[in-house]
Amino acid sequence: MSIWKDKYIPIFLVLIPICKLINFFITFSEVTYNSALAVAFVIDIIQGYLCWMVIHIIIKKMEKKQSTVHFSISQFLKQLLFTSLGAVVTALIVPDGSVLITGKRYTNSDGSFLIHDLITFLIWILLINFIYVFLRYYDVWKKVDIVIHNAGRLI
């Protein structure tokens, strides 16, 4: 099975622009609505999709190696570590559009906004991981439910 043949990829294709929009409201208190903001938003969405693709590939490769359906905290922490590292490296390579946005940040201009952005970024990575884990075990639950339902017919 290809890692791109997932039924919940459309969820993330919609969720990432929504997350980026929420991120704008979390990061900036006053924003000038102009073409630079639109370009910055598109750049941020592209960066979000690239980071998500890295996270998706890492999670799918880890799921392929882990054949059990039991939830493991150590496996989840390892997944969280690798996806965080992969997404941070991707975000460092692919620039974001924040330099194009004219507006006041909620944090000081002394460089502390980088810590604010990093914390926000890690929260989004954690959210994506929780969504993947939830959807994976939801699928497992549905498959078990179908097996139990079919077994009830046989009796």
PDB file of C-alpha atoms in Angstrom:
ATOM      1  CA  MET A   1       0.000   0.000   0.000  1.00  0.00           C
ATOM      2  CA  SER A   2       1.361   3.387  -0.969  1.00  0.00           C
ATOM      3  CA  ILE A   3       1.772   5.995   1.732  1.00  0.00           C
ATOM      4  CA  TRP A   4      -0.224   8.443  -0.416  1.00  0.00           C
ATOM      5  CA  LYS A   5      -3.322   6.231  -0.617  1.00  0.00           C
ATOM      6  CA  ASP A   6      -4.780   7.333   2.683  1.00  0.00           C
ATOM      7  CA  LYS A   7      -8.418   8.186   3.161  1.00  0.00           C
ATOM      8  CA  TYR A   8      -7.682  11.004   5.601  1.00  0.00           C
ATOM      9  CA  ILE A   9      -5.282  13.003   3.452  1.00  0.00           C
ATOM     10  CA  PRO A  10      -8.146  15.376   2.486  1.00  0.00           C
ATOM     11  CA  ILE A  11      -8.613  16.179   6.178  1.00  0.00           C
ATOM     12  CA  PHE A  12      -5.097  17.585   6.328  1.00  0.00           C
ATOM     13  CA  LEU A  13      -5.402  19.339   2.975  1.00  0.00           C
ATOM     14  CA  VAL A  14      -8.240  21.377   4.523  1.00  0.00           C
ATOM     15  CA  LEU A  15      -6.858  21.525   8.059  1.00  0.00           C
ATOM     16  CA  ILE A  16      -3.467  23.058   7.204  1.00  0.00           C
ATOM     17  CA  PRO A  17      -4.802  26.318   5.695  1.00  0.00           C
ATOM     18  CA  ILE A  18      -7.185  26.632   8.655  1.00  0.00           C
ATOM     19  CA  CYS A  19      -4.275  26.113  11.070  1.00  0.00           C
ATOM     20  CA  LYS A  20      -2.195  28.690   9.217  1.00  0.00           C
ATOM     21  CA  LEU A  21      -5.044  31.182   9.415  1.00  0.00           C
ATOM     22  CA  ILE A  22      -5.411  30.575  13.156  1.00  0.00           C
ATOM     23  CA  ASN A  23      -1.644  30.937  13.464  1.00  0.00           C
ATOM     24  CA  PHE A  24      -1.852  34.413  11.875  1.00  0.00           C
ATOM     25  CA  PHE A  25      -4.367  35.488  14.503  1.00  0.00           C
ATOM     26  CA  ILE A  26      -2.247  33.988  17.290  1.00  0.00           C
ATOM     27  CA  THR A  27       0.967  35.612  16.087  1.00  0.00           C
ATOM     28  CA  PHE A  28      -0.118  39.074  14.925  1.00  0.00           C
ATOM     29  CA  SER A  29      -2.293  41.577  16.771  1.00  0.00           C
ATOM     30  CA  GLU A  30      -2.676  44.073  13.929  1.00  0.00           C
ATOM     31  CA  VAL A  31      -2.302  43.021  10.323  1.00  0.00           C
ATOM     32  CA  THR A  32      -2.392  45.168   7.219  1.00  0.00           C
ATOM     33  CA  TYR A  33      -4.568  43.393   4.673  1.00  0.00           C
ATOM     34  CA  ASN A  34      -2.793  43.732   1.352  1.00  0.00           C
ATOM     35  CA  SER A  35      -1.205  41.649  -1.375  1.00  0.00           C
ATOM     36  CA  ALA A  36       1.887  40.986   0.754  1.00  0.00           C
ATOM     37  CA  LEU A  37      -0.326  39.304   3.349  1.00  0.00           C
ATOM     38  CA  ALA A  38      -1.889  37.112   0.652  1.00  0.00           C
ATOM     39  CA  VAL A  39       1.544  36.125  -0.684  1.00  0.00           C
ATOM     40  CA  ALA A  40       2.782  35.430   2.854  1.00  0.00           C
ATOM     41  CA  PHE A  41      -0.296  33.303   3.543  1.00  0.00           C
ATOM     42  CA  VAL A  42       0.287  31.241   0.372  1.00  0.00           C
ATOM     43  CA  ILE A  43       3.971  30.801   1.269  1.00  0.00           C
ATOM     44  CA  ASP A  44       2.991  29.697   4.785  1.00  0.00           C
ATOM     45  CA  ILE A  45       0.470  27.209   3.398  1.00  0.00           C
ATOM     46  CA  ILE A  46       3.106  25.742   1.066  1.00  0.00           C
ATOM     47  CA  GLN A  47       5.494  25.460   3.999  1.00  0.00           C
ATOM     48  CA  GLY A  48       2.712  23.820   6.024  1.00  0.00           C
ATOM     49  CA  TYR A  49       2.008  21.279   3.290  1.00  0.00           C
ATOM     50  CA  LEU A  50       5.710  20.433   2.955  1.00  0.00           C
ATOM     51  CA  CYS A  51       6.079  19.988   6.726  1.00  0.00           C
ATOM     52  CA  TRP A  52       2.934  17.858   6.783  1.00  0.00           C
ATOM     53  CA  MET A  53       4.260  15.693   3.934  1.00  0.00           C
ATOM     54  CA  VAL A  54       7.442  15.044   5.919  1.00  0.00           C
ATOM     55  CA  ILE A  55       5.379  14.214   9.033  1.00  0.00           C
ATOM     56  CA  HIS A  56       3.090  11.963   6.975  1.00  0.00           C
ATOM     57  CA  ILE A  57       6.001  10.035   5.452  1.00  0.00           C
ATOM     58  CA  ILE A  58       7.674   9.571   8.846  1.00  0.00           C
ATOM     59  CA  ILE A  59       4.459   8.350  10.491  1.00  0.00           C
ATOM     60  CA  LYS A  60       3.596   5.956   7.668  1.00  0.00           C
ATOM     61  CA  LYS A  61       7.104   4.465   7.644  1.00  0.00           C
ATOM     62  CA  MET A  62       6.941   4.025  11.419  1.00  0.00           C
ATOM     63  CA  GLU A  63       3.496   2.415  11.187  1.00  0.00           C
ATOM     64  CA  LYS A  64       4.816   0.039   8.536  1.00  0.00           C
ATOM     65  CA  LYS A  65       7.580  -1.108  10.904  1.00  0.00           C
ATOM     66  CA  GLN A  66       5.225  -1.384  13.885  1.00  0.00           C
ATOM     67  CA  SER A  67       2.779  -4.117  13.015  1.00  0.00           C
ATOM     68  CA  THR A  68       0.882  -4.178  16.307  1.00  0.00           C
ATOM     69  CA  VAL A  69      -2.345  -2.306  16.890  1.00  0.00           C
ATOM     70  CA  HIS A  70      -1.671  -1.765  20.593  1.00  0.00           C
ATOM     71  CA  PHE A  71      -1.042   1.795  21.674  1.00  0.00           C
ATOM     72  CA  SER A  72       2.454   2.316  23.012  1.00  0.00           C
ATOM     73  CA  ILE A  73       3.497   5.517  24.746  1.00  0.00           C
ATOM     74  CA  SER A  74       7.147   4.886  23.881  1.00  0.00           C
ATOM     75  CA  GLN A  75       6.234   4.424  20.210  1.00  0.00           C
ATOM     76  CA  PHE A  76       4.168   7.627  20.289  1.00  0.00           C
ATOM     77  CA  LEU A  77       7.012   9.573  21.935  1.00  0.00           C
ATOM     78  CA  LYS A  78       9.435   8.261  19.308  1.00  0.00           C
ATOM     79  CA  GLN A  79       6.962   9.270  16.590  1.00  0.00           C
ATOM     80  CA  LEU A  80       6.604  12.705  18.183  1.00  0.00           C
ATOM     81  CA  LEU A  81      10.373  13.169  18.349  1.00  0.00           C
ATOM     82  CA  PHE A  82      11.025  12.136  14.744  1.00  0.00           C
ATOM     83  CA  THR A  83       8.111  14.108  13.311  1.00  0.00           C
ATOM     84  CA  SER A  84       9.118  17.198  15.296  1.00  0.00           C
ATOM     85  CA  LEU A  85      12.697  16.978  14.086  1.00  0.00           C
ATOM     86  CA  GLY A  86      11.616  16.356  10.503  1.00  0.00           C
ATOM     87  CA  ALA A  87       9.150  19.242  10.511  1.00  0.00           C
ATOM     88  CA  VAL A  88      11.573  21.677  12.165  1.00  0.00           C
ATOM     89  CA  VAL A  89      14.304  20.843   9.649  1.00  0.00           C
ATOM     90  CA  THR A  90      11.795  21.269   6.813  1.00  0.00           C
ATOM     91  CA  ALA A  91      10.607  24.592   8.249  1.00  0.00           C
ATOM     92  CA  LEU A  92      14.211  25.782   8.492  1.00  0.00           C
ATOM     93  CA  ILE A  93      14.891  24.849   4.863  1.00  0.00           C
ATOM     94  CA  VAL A  94      11.637  26.225   3.452  1.00  0.00           C
ATOM     95  CA  PRO A  95      11.195  29.904   4.367  1.00  0.00           C
ATOM     96  CA  ASP A  96       7.925  31.221   5.734  1.00  0.00           C
ATOM     97  CA  GLY A  97       6.158  34.378   4.676  1.00  0.00           C
ATOM     98  CA  SER A  98       6.265  36.209   8.004  1.00  0.00           C
ATOM     99  CA  VAL A  99       8.759  38.790   6.738  1.00  0.00           C
ATOM    100  CA  LEU A 100       6.195  39.950   4.178  1.00  0.00           C
ATOM    101  CA  ILE A 101       3.497  40.582   6.766  1.00  0.00           C
ATOM    102  CA  THR A 102       3.234  44.139   7.983  1.00  0.00           C
ATOM    103  CA  GLY A 103       1.744  44.046  11.419  1.00  0.00           C
ATOM    104  CA  LYS A 104       2.487  44.064  15.104  1.00  0.00           C
ATOM    105  CA  ARG A 105       3.486  40.809  16.717  1.00  0.00           C
ATOM    106  CA  TYR A 106       2.137  39.846  20.102  1.00  0.00           C
ATOM    107  CA  THR A 107       5.708  39.396  21.286  1.00  0.00           C
ATOM    108  CA  ASN A 108       8.584  41.840  21.528  1.00  0.00           C
ATOM    109  CA  SER A 109      10.810  42.714  18.613  1.00  0.00           C
ATOM    110  CA  ASP A 110      13.927  41.601  20.521  1.00  0.00           C
ATOM    111  CA  GLY A 111      13.886  38.158  18.920  1.00  0.00           C
ATOM    112  CA  SER A 112      11.635  36.498  21.479  1.00  0.00           C
ATOM    113  CA  PHE A 113       9.044  35.969  18.732  1.00  0.00           C
ATOM    114  CA  LEU A 114      11.162  33.066  17.495  1.00  0.00           C
ATOM    115  CA  ILE A 115      10.465  31.223  20.755  1.00  0.00           C
ATOM    116  CA  HIS A 116       6.770  32.088  20.388  1.00  0.00           C
ATOM    117  CA  ASP A 117       6.772  30.779  16.807  1.00  0.00           C
ATOM    118  CA  LEU A 118       8.652  27.618  17.782  1.00  0.00           C
ATOM    119  CA  ILE A 119       6.211  26.846  20.607  1.00  0.00           C
ATOM    120  CA  THR A 120       3.253  27.454  18.269  1.00  0.00           C
ATOM    121  CA  PHE A 121       4.885  25.233  15.636  1.00  0.00           C
ATOM    122  CA  LEU A 122       5.458  22.400  18.122  1.00  0.00           C
ATOM    123  CA  ILE A 123       1.833  22.647  19.301  1.00  0.00           C
ATOM    124  CA  TRP A 124       0.663  22.176  15.692  1.00  0.00           C
ATOM    125  CA  ILE A 125       2.995  19.174  15.274  1.00  0.00           C
ATOM    126  CA  LEU A 126       1.570  17.661  18.462  1.00  0.00           C
ATOM    127  CA  LEU A 127      -1.960  18.243  17.163  1.00  0.00           C
ATOM    128  CA  ILE A 128      -1.155  16.543  13.841  1.00  0.00           C
ATOM    129  CA  ASN A 129       0.305  13.545  15.680  1.00  0.00           C
ATOM    130  CA  PHE A 130      -2.776  13.235  17.895  1.00  0.00           C
ATOM    131  CA  ILE A 131      -5.021  13.382  14.833  1.00  0.00           C
ATOM    132  CA  TYR A 132      -3.011  10.603  13.156  1.00  0.00           C
ATOM    133  CA  VAL A 133      -3.119   8.415  16.263  1.00  0.00           C
ATOM    134  CA  PHE A 134      -6.849   9.038  16.715  1.00  0.00           C
ATOM    135  CA  LEU A 135      -7.622   8.216  13.070  1.00  0.00           C
ATOM    136  CA  ARG A 136      -5.444   5.106  13.133  1.00  0.00           C
ATOM    137  CA  TYR A 137      -7.137   3.652  16.182  1.00  0.00           C
ATOM    138  CA  TYR A 138     -10.549   4.743  14.965  1.00  0.00           C
ATOM    139  CA  ASP A 139      -9.917   2.622  11.848  1.00  0.00           C
ATOM    140  CA  VAL A 140      -8.815  -0.296  14.037  1.00  0.00           C
ATOM    141  CA  TRP A 141     -11.956   0.071  16.150  1.00  0.00           C
ATOM    142  CA  LYS A 142     -14.187   0.108  13.043  1.00  0.00           C
ATOM    143  CA  LYS A 143     -12.487  -3.005  11.631  1.00  0.00           C
ATOM    144  CA  VAL A 144     -12.927  -4.860  14.928  1.00  0.00           C
ATOM    145  CA  ASP A 145     -16.563  -3.743  15.039  1.00  0.00           C
ATOM    146  CA  ILE A 146     -17.149  -5.189  11.562  1.00  0.00           C
ATOM    147  CA  VAL A 147     -15.492  -8.480  12.557  1.00  0.00           C
ATOM    148  CA  ILE A 148     -17.646  -8.716  15.698  1.00  0.00           C
ATOM    149  CA  HIS A 149     -20.776  -7.899  13.703  1.00  0.00           C
ATOM    150  CA  ASN A 150     -19.951 -10.559  11.097  1.00  0.00           C
ATOM    151  CA  ALA A 151     -19.157 -13.091  13.818  1.00  0.00           C
ATOM    152  CA  GLY A 152     -22.588 -12.451  15.353  1.00  0.00           C
ATOM    153  CA  ARG A 153     -24.221 -13.397  12.045  1.00  0.00           C
ATOM    154  CA  LEU A 154     -22.458 -16.741  11.983  1.00  0.00           C
ATOM    155  CA  ILE A 155     -23.826 -17.858  15.326  1.00  0.00           C
TER     156      ILE A 155
END
